[in-house]
Amino acid sequence: MQHSFVHLHARAQPEQVIAACAHFVVKQLNAAIAARGVARITLAGGNTPKALYDALASPLHRNEVDWQRVEFYFGDERAVPQTHPDSNFGMAQRHLFMPLGLAPTQVFPMISTPMFPLAEEAKRNQNLLTSWAGTGVPRFDFMVNGMGDDGHFASLFPDTPALTVRDRWVVVNPVAKLDTERLTLTYPIFEEARTVCFLVIGARKQAAFSAMMQPESTLPVARLIQSRTTDWFVDEACVNRATQKELP
Ligand code: 6PG
């Protein structure tokens, strides 16, 4: 059963998924810039988005957006310095910001250099968001997310405290299963955004993808898709064959 709030952009092969998602990102950013003069986007970390960021910085797309009018934020970040190989900022720096030659003033890493204690970083990010959002829930134009095989997104992992936070936008989230702490945006931010997209590729994600579509699912990602419209860019390996129509 396809969830009524899920806009599925399914493609047979990963490279087709990346191409479709890159076109979608360009379109959404340009719409935001045309409407408000600026586009505020949050990026996902992990591995899957690397190919998307490479595509956006490639000759095919790099001239399609006035990148100076885009502000880049993050959905979550690991508790590591920007130069650490696990840093989501570092990954985006290599695959998107440097290839596009972006000014540091338009990129907002969640972790400072040098790194402060995580609770201080959370407060700093909270203040950054309220500096342009005021007292309401900060509204991003576009949010790029991945999904873990356990149904987490950003660093909203199953059975973690951040899942119930609704009065703060950025929190430190202890993730026992990873024996670490993460910084993550909270649900109100994802619920408020103009467009939320997921880029999910590979058979490893198939079980979580099928599970989240069940109305009674309590996976972190299921709570979001039950509350708002989301756009999903997925490949054949991720979509459960049972629900799959012929993919282009
Ligand atoms: C992170 C991400 C996280 C990621 C998923 C999927 O910090 O790792 O924000 O939510 O999107 O874990 O990661 P992959 O794309 O590597 O499978």
XYZ file of N, CA and C in Angstrom, residues 2-248:
741
model
N 0.617 2.158 -0.969
C 1.483 3.330 -1.003
C 0.898 4.395 -0.067
N 1.771 4.962 0.769
C 1.320 5.947 1.753
C 0.885 7.217 1.022
N -0.258 7.830 1.449
C -0.807 8.931 0.668
C 0.114 10.145 0.702
N 0.964 10.274 1.744
C 1.798 11.473 1.822
C 3.136 11.273 1.132
N 3.410 10.069 0.636
C 4.736 9.793 0.075
C 4.699 9.945 -1.442
N 5.445 10.933 -1.960
C 5.596 11.085 -3.417
C 6.812 10.257 -3.799
N 6.546 9.164 -4.522
C 7.612 8.219 -4.844
C 8.203 8.547 -6.220
N 9.505 8.860 -6.238
C 10.216 9.065 -7.510
C 11.149 7.864 -7.657
N 10.600 6.721 -8.053
C 11.397 5.482 -8.095
C 12.025 5.307 -9.476
N 13.291 4.903 -9.467
C 13.986 4.656 -10.730
C 14.690 3.309 -10.640
N 14.925 2.671 -11.768
C 15.490 1.313 -11.746
C 16.907 1.302 -11.158
N 17.747 2.253 -11.585
C 19.161 2.204 -11.206
C 19.569 3.396 -10.336
N 20.559 3.207 -9.451
C 21.018 4.305 -8.583
C 21.377 5.584 -9.330
N 22.051 5.453 -10.471
C 22.473 6.682 -11.165
C 21.260 7.450 -11.703
N 20.187 6.726 -12.021
C 18.957 7.401 -12.463
C 18.283 8.115 -11.288
N 18.381 7.497 -10.107
C 17.806 8.118 -8.902
C 18.538 9.421 -8.589
N 19.869 9.366 -8.644
C 20.675 10.573 -8.369
C 20.325 11.680 -9.371
N 20.206 11.320 -10.640
C 19.892 12.315 -11.682
C 18.531 12.955 -11.418
N 17.555 12.133 -11.078
C 16.201 12.663 -10.809
C 16.215 13.555 -9.573
N 16.943 13.146 -8.562
C 16.979 13.936 -7.318
C 17.697 15.258 -7.550
N 18.769 15.236 -8.331
C 19.513 16.486 -8.612
C 18.616 17.489 -9.335
N 17.850 17.019 -10.305
C 16.913 17.915 -11.018
C 15.897 18.507 -10.039
N 15.432 17.682 -9.131
C 14.416 18.119 -8.149
C 14.999 19.178 -7.216
N 16.212 18.946 -6.752
C 16.866 19.911 -5.854
C 17.030 21.251 -6.568
N 17.514 21.230 -7.797
C 17.712 22.466 -8.571
C 16.394 23.211 -8.710
N 15.350 22.479 -9.029
C 14.021 23.110 -9.231
C 13.533 23.756 -7.930
N 13.671 23.038 -6.834
C 13.187 23.551 -5.544
C 13.989 24.754 -5.081
N 15.309 24.711 -5.267
C 16.154 25.845 -4.855
C 15.813 27.081 -5.680
N 15.646 26.898 -6.985
C 15.312 28.045 -7.851
C 13.947 28.623 -7.513
N 13.012 27.763 -7.136
C 11.675 28.265 -6.759
C 11.775 29.114 -5.485
N 12.581 28.662 -4.546
C 12.739 29.412 -3.286
C 13.419 30.750 -3.549
N 14.453 30.726 -4.377
C 15.182 31.967 -4.681
C 14.255 32.949 -5.398
N 13.466 32.424 -6.332
C 12.537 33.305 -7.082
C 11.502 33.919 -6.147
N 11.066 33.136 -5.169
C 9.985 33.609 -4.278
C 10.510 34.523 -3.176
N 11.688 34.213 -2.645
C 12.123 34.930 -1.433
C 13.550 35.465 -1.502
N 14.221 35.238 -2.618
C 15.569 35.786 -2.773
C 16.659 34.963 -2.126
N 16.250 33.944 -1.370
C 17.230 33.069 -0.716
C 16.623 31.675 -0.617
N 17.513 30.642 -0.642
C 17.049 29.255 -0.435
C 17.843 28.689 0.733
N 17.142 28.228 1.755
C 17.792 27.608 2.908
C 17.575 26.093 2.827
N 18.667 25.360 2.751
C 18.622 23.910 2.561
C 19.400 23.230 3.679
N 18.909 22.071 4.117
C 19.709 21.252 5.042
C 20.197 20.023 4.282
N 21.420 19.635 4.568
C 22.045 18.496 3.888
C 22.114 17.301 4.832
N 22.122 16.117 4.238
C 22.316 14.881 5.001
C 23.770 14.463 4.902
N 24.182 13.676 5.874
C 25.531 13.115 5.859
C 25.484 11.680 5.374
N 26.428 10.889 5.823
C 26.476 9.488 5.394
C 27.062 9.370 3.992
N 26.791 8.247 3.352
C 27.390 7.974 2.034
C 26.511 8.288 0.832
N 25.230 7.956 0.944
C 24.356 8.069 -0.237
C 24.383 9.448 -0.889
N 24.325 10.550 -0.107
C 24.217 11.865 -0.758
C 25.486 12.305 -1.492
N 26.624 11.597 -1.286
C 27.866 12.047 -1.949
C 27.650 12.181 -3.454
N 26.987 11.181 -4.056
C 26.771 11.209 -5.510
C 25.839 12.349 -5.902
N 24.892 12.669 -5.026
C 23.991 13.804 -5.316
C 24.782 15.110 -5.285
N 25.625 15.272 -4.273
C 26.397 16.516 -4.171
C 27.363 16.635 -5.359
N 27.973 15.510 -5.742
C 28.851 15.534 -6.925
C 28.058 15.970 -8.163
N 26.823 15.452 -8.286
C 25.997 15.795 -9.458
C 25.663 17.284 -9.462
N 25.319 17.828 -8.290
C 24.948 19.256 -8.216
C 26.142 20.150 -8.563
N 27.338 19.679 -8.250
C 28.545 20.484 -8.515
C 29.122 20.208 -9.901
N 28.482 19.274 -10.632
C 29.004 18.885 -11.951
C 28.625 19.909 -13.019
N 29.306 19.896 -14.169
C 28.964 20.834 -15.255
C 27.491 20.766 -15.654
N 26.848 19.630 -15.419
C 25.435 19.464 -15.810
C 24.526 20.400 -15.013
N 24.882 20.646 -13.721
C 23.960 21.414 -12.865
C 24.576 22.671 -12.257
N 25.915 22.784 -12.234
C 26.542 23.832 -11.418
C 26.097 25.239 -11.842
N 25.717 25.383 -13.120
C 25.311 26.724 -13.570
C 23.802 26.922 -13.575
N 23.085 25.963 -13.004
C 21.609 26.058 -13.041
C 21.030 26.789 -11.843
N 21.880 27.026 -10.821
C 21.412 27.688 -9.592
C 22.356 28.853 -9.272
N 21.756 29.953 -8.780
C 22.582 31.069 -8.295
C 23.009 30.707 -6.874
N 24.107 29.946 -6.771
C 24.505 29.332 -5.487
C 24.792 30.389 -4.400
N 25.127 31.598 -4.827
C 25.390 32.648 -3.806
C 24.136 32.945 -2.993
N 22.984 32.560 -3.539
C 21.727 32.831 -2.820
C 21.241 31.622 -2.019
N 22.100 30.626 -1.887
C 21.724 29.425 -1.132
C 22.489 29.401 0.187
N 21.762 29.135 1.273
C 22.393 28.958 2.586
C 22.317 27.472 2.931
N 23.466 26.901 3.310
C 23.569 25.462 3.539
C 23.671 25.166 5.045
N 22.743 24.343 5.524
C 22.740 23.889 6.910
C 22.806 22.359 6.893
N 22.737 21.750 8.103
C 22.817 20.297 8.183
C 21.680 19.743 9.036
N 21.217 18.558 8.682
C 20.164 17.903 9.465
C 20.710 17.313 10.749
N 21.982 16.950 10.703
C 22.625 16.380 11.890
C 24.131 16.388 11.693
N 24.841 16.078 12.780
C 26.306 16.058 12.691
C 26.854 15.124 13.759
N 27.955 14.526 13.419
C 28.619 13.659 14.393
C 29.427 14.511 15.344
N 29.783 13.924 16.504
C 30.532 14.644 17.550
C 32.024 14.572 17.242
N 32.397 15.137 16.087
C 33.801 15.102 15.647
C 34.143 16.455 15.037
N 35.449 16.799 15.008
C 35.850 18.062 14.375
C 35.551 18.051 12.881
N 35.506 19.241 12.287
C 35.179 19.348 10.864
C 36.155 18.561 9.977
N 37.377 18.382 10.475
C 38.411 17.732 9.641
C 38.389 16.209 9.790
N 37.520 15.717 10.676
C 37.482 14.265 10.915
C 36.828 13.561 9.723
N 37.288 12.383 9.318
C 36.695 11.687 8.158
C 35.199 11.401 8.317
N 34.694 11.362 9.562
C 33.265 11.079 9.775
C 32.397 12.342 9.718
N 33.022 13.510 9.592
C 32.253 14.761 9.646
C 31.336 14.909 8.432
N 30.060 15.157 8.684
C 29.127 15.401 7.574
C 29.470 16.695 6.856
N 29.930 17.688 7.639
C 30.347 18.958 7.022
C 31.535 18.705 6.097
N 32.506 17.906 6.624
C 33.709 17.637 5.834
C 33.360 16.956 4.517
N 32.404 16.020 4.577
C 31.992 15.300 3.356
C 31.359 16.278 2.371
N 30.466 17.155 2.867
C 29.809 18.114 1.964
C 30.825 19.125 1.431
N 31.795 19.463 2.266
C 32.869 20.388 1.846
C 33.598 19.817 0.621
N 33.919 18.535 0.707
C 34.680 17.890 -0.384
C 33.841 17.693 -1.643
N 32.573 17.332 -1.449
C 31.739 16.943 -2.611
C 30.887 18.078 -3.163
N 30.743 19.167 -2.418
C 29.818 20.216 -2.891
C 30.398 21.619 -2.696
N 30.750 21.986 -1.478
C 31.102 23.386 -1.222
C 32.388 23.794 -1.961
N 33.429 22.952 -1.840
C 34.676 23.335 -2.522
C 34.531 23.297 -4.037
N 33.967 22.215 -4.616
C 33.789 22.220 -6.082
C 32.978 23.412 -6.575
N 32.012 23.909 -5.764
C 31.215 25.061 -6.194
C 31.886 26.380 -5.829
N 32.963 26.306 -5.046
C 33.671 27.538 -4.659
C 32.834 28.446 -3.788
N 32.085 27.845 -2.838
C 31.160 28.631 -2.013
C 31.905 29.406 -0.940
N 31.346 30.586 -0.609
C 31.936 31.398 0.471
C 31.565 30.776 1.820
N 32.503 30.778 2.778
C 32.196 30.192 4.096
C 30.976 30.854 4.750
N 30.682 32.090 4.354
C 29.569 32.826 4.997
C 28.206 32.229 4.653
N 28.153 31.367 3.631
C 26.841 30.805 3.293
C 26.706 29.336 3.708
N 27.696 28.838 4.425
C 27.664 27.449 4.890
C 27.720 27.464 6.421
N 26.819 26.693 7.057
C 26.690 26.753 8.523
C 26.921 25.378 9.143
N 28.180 25.001 9.323
C 28.464 23.710 9.962
C 27.910 23.669 11.387
N 27.474 22.508 11.817
C 26.912 22.394 13.176
C 28.020 22.395 14.231
N 29.205 21.950 13.824
C 30.336 21.894 14.769
C 31.311 23.020 14.408
N 31.737 23.769 15.429
C 32.655 24.898 15.189
C 34.092 24.400 15.051
N 34.944 25.329 14.637
C 36.395 25.058 14.649
C 37.060 26.122 15.503
N 37.740 25.811 16.638
C 37.797 24.460 17.200
C 36.438 24.056 17.790
N 36.284 22.762 17.979
C 35.008 22.195 18.415
C 34.746 22.568 19.876
N 33.506 22.998 20.167
C 33.082 23.252 21.544
C 32.415 21.979 22.096
N 32.172 21.940 23.435
C 31.363 20.820 23.967
C 30.015 20.778 23.245
N 29.499 19.564 23.035
C 28.318 19.384 22.182
C 27.124 20.219 22.652
N 26.934 20.335 23.969
C 25.778 21.100 24.483
C 25.898 22.561 24.070
N 27.126 23.071 24.042
C 27.339 24.464 23.612
C 27.090 24.603 22.118
N 27.480 23.569 21.366
C 27.247 23.613 19.912
C 25.746 23.581 19.629
N 25.023 22.812 20.418
C 23.565 22.743 20.212
C 22.936 24.109 20.456
N 23.387 24.778 21.521
C 22.850 26.107 21.851
C 23.202 27.103 20.737
N 24.435 27.035 20.262
C 24.867 27.955 19.207
C 24.015 27.767 17.959
N 23.752 26.505 17.602
C 22.919 26.243 16.411
C 21.491 26.685 16.641
N 20.985 26.486 17.838
C 19.620 26.937 18.157
C 19.534 28.443 17.946
N 20.514 29.170 18.455
C 20.513 30.645 18.319
C 20.648 31.058 16.854
N 21.429 30.306 16.108
C 21.588 30.622 14.675
C 20.237 30.527 13.969
N 19.497 29.459 14.259
C 18.196 29.267 13.578
C 17.200 30.337 14.011
N 17.189 30.649 15.300
C 16.212 31.663 15.750
C 16.614 33.051 15.276
N 17.905 33.204 14.885
C 18.339 34.546 14.415
C 17.609 34.925 13.132
N 17.167 33.923 12.362
C 16.405 34.292 11.141
C 14.940 33.839 11.240
N 14.660 32.949 12.190
C 13.269 32.461 12.264
C 12.453 33.187 13.324
N 13.141 33.862 14.241
C 12.402 34.513 15.334
C 11.828 33.470 16.276
N 10.597 33.705 16.769
C 10.049 32.825 17.815
C 9.349 31.593 17.224
N 9.065 31.620 15.912
C 8.352 30.477 15.313
C 9.303 29.336 14.991
N 8.756 28.260 14.482
C 9.602 27.127 14.074
C 10.352 27.526 12.804
N 11.681 27.442 12.787
C 12.437 27.789 11.582
C 11.951 26.966 10.386
N 11.719 27.660 9.250
C 11.165 26.969 8.084
C 12.211 26.894 6.977
N 12.772 25.718 6.774
C 13.707 25.539 5.675
C 12.946 25.374 4.359
N 13.588 25.769 3.289
C 12.948 25.591 1.985
C 13.053 24.136 1.528
N 14.166 23.505 1.838
C 14.406 22.162 1.299
C 15.282 21.375 2.263
N 14.914 20.137 2.508
C 15.694 19.287 3.421
C 16.032 17.990 2.706
N 17.325 17.709 2.588
C 17.782 16.457 1.982
C 18.059 15.487 3.122
N 17.484 14.298 3.046
C 17.708 13.292 4.092
C 18.082 11.953 3.473
N 18.841 11.184 4.244
C 18.995 9.767 3.954
C 18.151 9.013 4.971
N 18.212 7.695 4.904
C 17.524 6.878 5.903
C 18.403 5.682 6.243
N 18.530 5.415 7.523
C 19.288 4.235 7.937
C 18.450 2.969 7.802
N 19.106 1.802 7.863
C 18.342 0.544 7.709
C 17.508 0.243 8.957
N 17.632 1.117 9.971
C 16.785 0.972 11.166
C 15.647 2.009 11.156
N 15.528 2.715 10.029
C 14.439 3.695 9.925
C 14.751 5.031 10.569
N 16.029 5.272 10.903
C 16.379 6.627 11.398
C 16.610 7.560 10.232
N 16.471 8.862 10.512
C 16.897 9.892 9.562
C 17.511 11.020 10.366
N 18.337 11.849 9.737
C 19.177 12.790 10.490
C 19.840 11.965 11.596
N 19.776 12.422 12.861
C 20.228 11.534 13.938
C 19.088 11.246 14.898
N 17.889 11.147 14.304
C 16.696 10.736 15.064
C 16.614 9.210 14.978
N 17.360 8.563 15.869
C 17.433 7.099 15.897
C 16.310 6.525 16.763
N 15.900 5.284 16.476
C 14.861 4.665 17.322
C 15.274 4.690 18.809
N 14.271 4.881 19.666
C 14.490 4.806 21.129
C 15.543 5.802 21.640
N 15.577 6.975 21.053
C 16.489 8.008 21.567
C 15.692 9.220 22.043
N 16.228 9.974 23.003
C 15.466 11.080 23.621
C 15.028 12.164 22.645
N 15.814 12.388 21.600
C 15.484 13.511 20.702
C 14.143 13.320 20.011
N 13.666 12.077 19.959
C 12.411 11.804 19.229
C 11.227 12.540 19.862
N 11.331 12.866 21.138
C 10.171 13.482 21.813
C 10.345 14.980 22.043
N 11.465 15.543 21.594
C 11.710 16.978 21.819
C 10.922 17.801 20.810
N 10.100 18.742 21.365
C 9.336 19.599 20.442
C 9.493 21.080 20.746
N 10.295 21.383 21.797
C 10.428 22.812 22.168
C 11.825 23.353 21.858
N 12.656 22.545 21.238
C 13.980 23.007 20.805
C 14.236 22.454 19.396
N 15.066 23.184 18.633
C 15.248 22.835 17.207
C 16.504 22.013 16.964
N 17.492 22.162 17.858
C 18.756 21.418 17.699
C 19.131 20.861 19.062
N 19.348 19.554 19.146
C 19.662 18.959 20.452
C 20.822 17.969 20.331
N 21.425 17.716 21.475
C 22.397 16.626 21.593
C 21.592 15.352 21.801
N 21.858 14.334 20.985
C 21.085 13.099 21.114
C 22.018 11.923 21.394
N 21.952 11.343 22.596
C 22.779 10.155 22.876
C 22.230 8.956 22.097
N 23.115 8.297 21.336
C 22.682 7.147 20.528
C 23.397 5.917 21.074
N 22.733 5.238 21.991
C 23.374 4.115 22.715
C 23.892 3.050 21.756
N 23.110 2.750 20.706
C 23.514 1.662 19.795
C 24.832 1.974 19.075
N 25.149 3.258 18.962
C 26.424 3.648 18.331
C 27.462 4.055 19.372
N 27.017 4.015 20.639
C 27.894 4.418 21.759
C 28.482 5.798 21.500
N 27.607 6.733 21.109
C 28.071 8.084 20.807
C 26.944 9.088 21.023
N 27.283 10.362 20.913
C 26.271 11.426 20.920
C 26.308 12.102 19.550
N 25.155 12.589 19.110
C 25.061 13.289 17.837
C 24.369 14.631 18.077
N 24.536 15.578 17.163
C 23.670 16.763 17.106
C 22.604 16.476 16.058
N 21.359 16.836 16.342
C 20.316 16.602 15.329
C 19.250 17.691 15.394
N 18.682 17.994 14.224
C 17.469 18.803 14.208
C 16.336 17.930 14.740
N 15.291 18.568 15.233
C 14.173 17.826 15.837
C 12.943 17.840 14.916
N 11.972 17.022 15.258
C 10.799 16.837 14.381
C 10.123 18.140 13.948
N 9.902 19.111 14.845
C 9.178 20.312 14.396
C 9.809 20.946 13.158
N 11.126 20.899 13.064
C 11.809 21.504 11.914
C 11.459 20.739 10.629
N 11.483 19.416 10.711
C 11.187 18.606 9.512
C 9.707 18.726 9.133
N 8.860 18.915 10.131
C 7.423 19.044 9.842
C 7.107 20.387 9.183
N 7.905 21.400 9.518
C 7.630 22.780 9.072
C 8.185 23.079 7.682
N 9.172 22.341 7.254
C 9.890 22.682 6.001
C 8.957 22.687 4.794
N 9.299 23.501 3.797
C 8.481 23.557 2.578
C 8.556 22.244 1.817
N 9.750 21.709 1.664
C 9.905 20.424 0.952
C 10.910 19.555 1.713
N 10.538 18.290 1.893
C 11.439 17.334 2.556
C 11.637 16.161 1.609
N 12.897 15.899 1.260
C 13.142 14.766 0.348
C 14.068 13.759 0.994
N 13.884 12.516 0.575
C 14.716 11.409 1.038
C 15.381 10.774 -0.177
N 16.660 10.498 -0.029
C 17.425 9.824 -1.079
C 17.891 8.501 -0.493
N 17.265 7.397 -0.945
C 17.506 6.102 -0.300
C 17.768 5.065 -1.383
N 18.947 4.458 -1.317
C 19.377 3.561 -2.401
C 19.916 2.262 -1.813
N 19.506 1.125 -2.398
C 20.109 -0.151 -2.018
C 19.173 -1.080 -1.272
N 19.415 -2.379 -1.468
C 18.559 -3.421 -0.879
C 18.616 -3.402 0.638
N 19.713 -2.867 1.197
C 19.878 -2.818 2.659
C 18.743 -2.015 3.308
N 18.144 -1.100 2.534
C 17.121 -0.213 3.095
C 15.703 -0.736 2.843
N 15.591 -1.860 2.107
C 14.271 -2.326 1.670
C 13.336 -2.636 2.833
N 13.865 -3.277 3.863
C 13.007 -3.674 5.001
C 12.446 -2.432 5.701
N 13.312 -1.454 5.935
C 12.853 -0.227 6.625
C 11.874 0.531 5.735
N 12.140 0.525 4.420
C 11.253 1.248 3.495
C 9.864 0.614 3.500
N 9.812 -0.707 3.447
C 8.501 -1.387 3.481
C 7.819 -1.179 4.823
N 8.606 -1.283 5.904
C 8.021 -1.168 7.257
C 7.431 0.219 7.475
N 8.109 1.236 6.993
C 7.645 2.610 7.287
C 6.309 2.906 6.592
N 6.012 2.138 5.544
C 4.772 2.368 4.796
C 3.561 1.799 5.527
N 3.808 0.957 6.528
C 2.687 0.372 7.271
C 2.090 1.456 8.178
N 0.774 1.649 8.171
C 0.151 2.735 8.946
C 0.509 2.702 10.428
N 0.774 1.515 10.928
C 1.036 1.418 12.376
C 2.523 1.538 12.707
N 3.359 1.818 11.667
C 4.808 1.878 11.916
C 5.165 2.988 12.904
N 6.099 2.681 13.791
C 6.580 3.696 14.756
C 8.055 4.027 14.496
N 8.550 3.655 13.320
C 9.936 4.025 12.991
C 10.066 5.544 12.994
N 11.228 6.076 13.338
C 11.391 7.534 13.322
C 10.939 8.146 11.994
N 11.303 7.521 10.896
C 10.945 8.099 9.588
C 9.446 7.976 9.327
N 8.820 6.945 9.878
C 7.369 6.748 9.677
C 6.599 7.879 10.333
N 7.069 8.324 11.504
C 6.359 9.412 12.196
C 6.338 10.663 11.321
N 7.396 10.871 10.588
C 7.441 12.064 9.739
C 6.523 11.909 8.542
N 6.594 10.758 7.857
C 5.779 10.622 6.628
C 4.299 10.547 6.958
N 3.974 10.212 8.218
C 2.558 10.213 8.619
C 2.059 11.624 8.893
N 3.029 12.583 9.011
C 2.605 13.929 9.424
C 2.653 14.947 8.296
N 3.322 14.597 7.170
C 3.450 15.619 6.118
C 3.771 14.937 4.792
N 3.738 15.701 3.726
C 4.149 15.187 2.417
C 5.664 15.098 2.341
N 6.172 14.002 1.802
C 7.619 13.870 1.595
C 7.858 13.304 0.201
N 9.002 13.651 -0.369
C 9.386 13.168 -1.703
C 10.515 12.163 -1.563
N 10.313 10.964 -2.121
C 11.285 9.887 -1.951
C 11.941 9.522 -3.280
N 13.249 9.590 -3.305
C 14.030 9.204 -4.488
C 14.718 7.885 -4.151
N 14.198 6.808 -4.755
C 14.630 5.455 -4.391
C 14.909 4.626 -5.635
N 15.712 3.586 -5.457
C 15.998 2.702 -6.598
C 15.214 1.399 -6.433
N 15.323 0.577 -7.456
C 14.596 -0.707 -7.526
C 14.954 -1.598 -6.342
N 16.244 -1.549 -5.957
C 16.698 -2.445 -4.886
C 16.069 -2.068 -3.553
N 15.706 -0.791 -3.430
C 15.150 -0.338 -2.133
C 13.658 -0.580 -2.066
N 12.962 -0.396 -3.227
C 11.503 -0.523 -3.197
C 11.139 -1.998 -3.126
N 10.318 -2.365 -2.169
C 9.912 -3.762 -2.024
C 9.254 -4.224 -3.322
N 9.773 -5.294 -3.935
C 9.252 -5.733 -5.232
C 7.742 -5.897 -5.195
N 7.194 -6.237 -4.027
C 5.745 -6.511 -3.953
C 4.939 -5.254 -4.274
N 5.511 -4.075 -3.962
C 4.714 -2.840 -4.195
C 5.227 -2.122 -5.447
N 6.095 -2.814 -6.204
C 6.792 -2.074 -7.262
C 6.070 -2.200 -8.604
N 5.764 -1.004 -9.190
C 5.264 -1.050 -10.578
C 6.493 -1.077 -11.479
N 6.271 -1.206 -12.785
C 7.398 -1.187 -13.729
C 8.116 0.159 -13.584
N 9.393 0.136 -13.244
C 10.114 1.400 -13.029
C 10.727 1.873 -14.339
N 10.737 3.190 -14.578
C 11.350 3.692 -15.820
C 12.866 3.419 -15.836
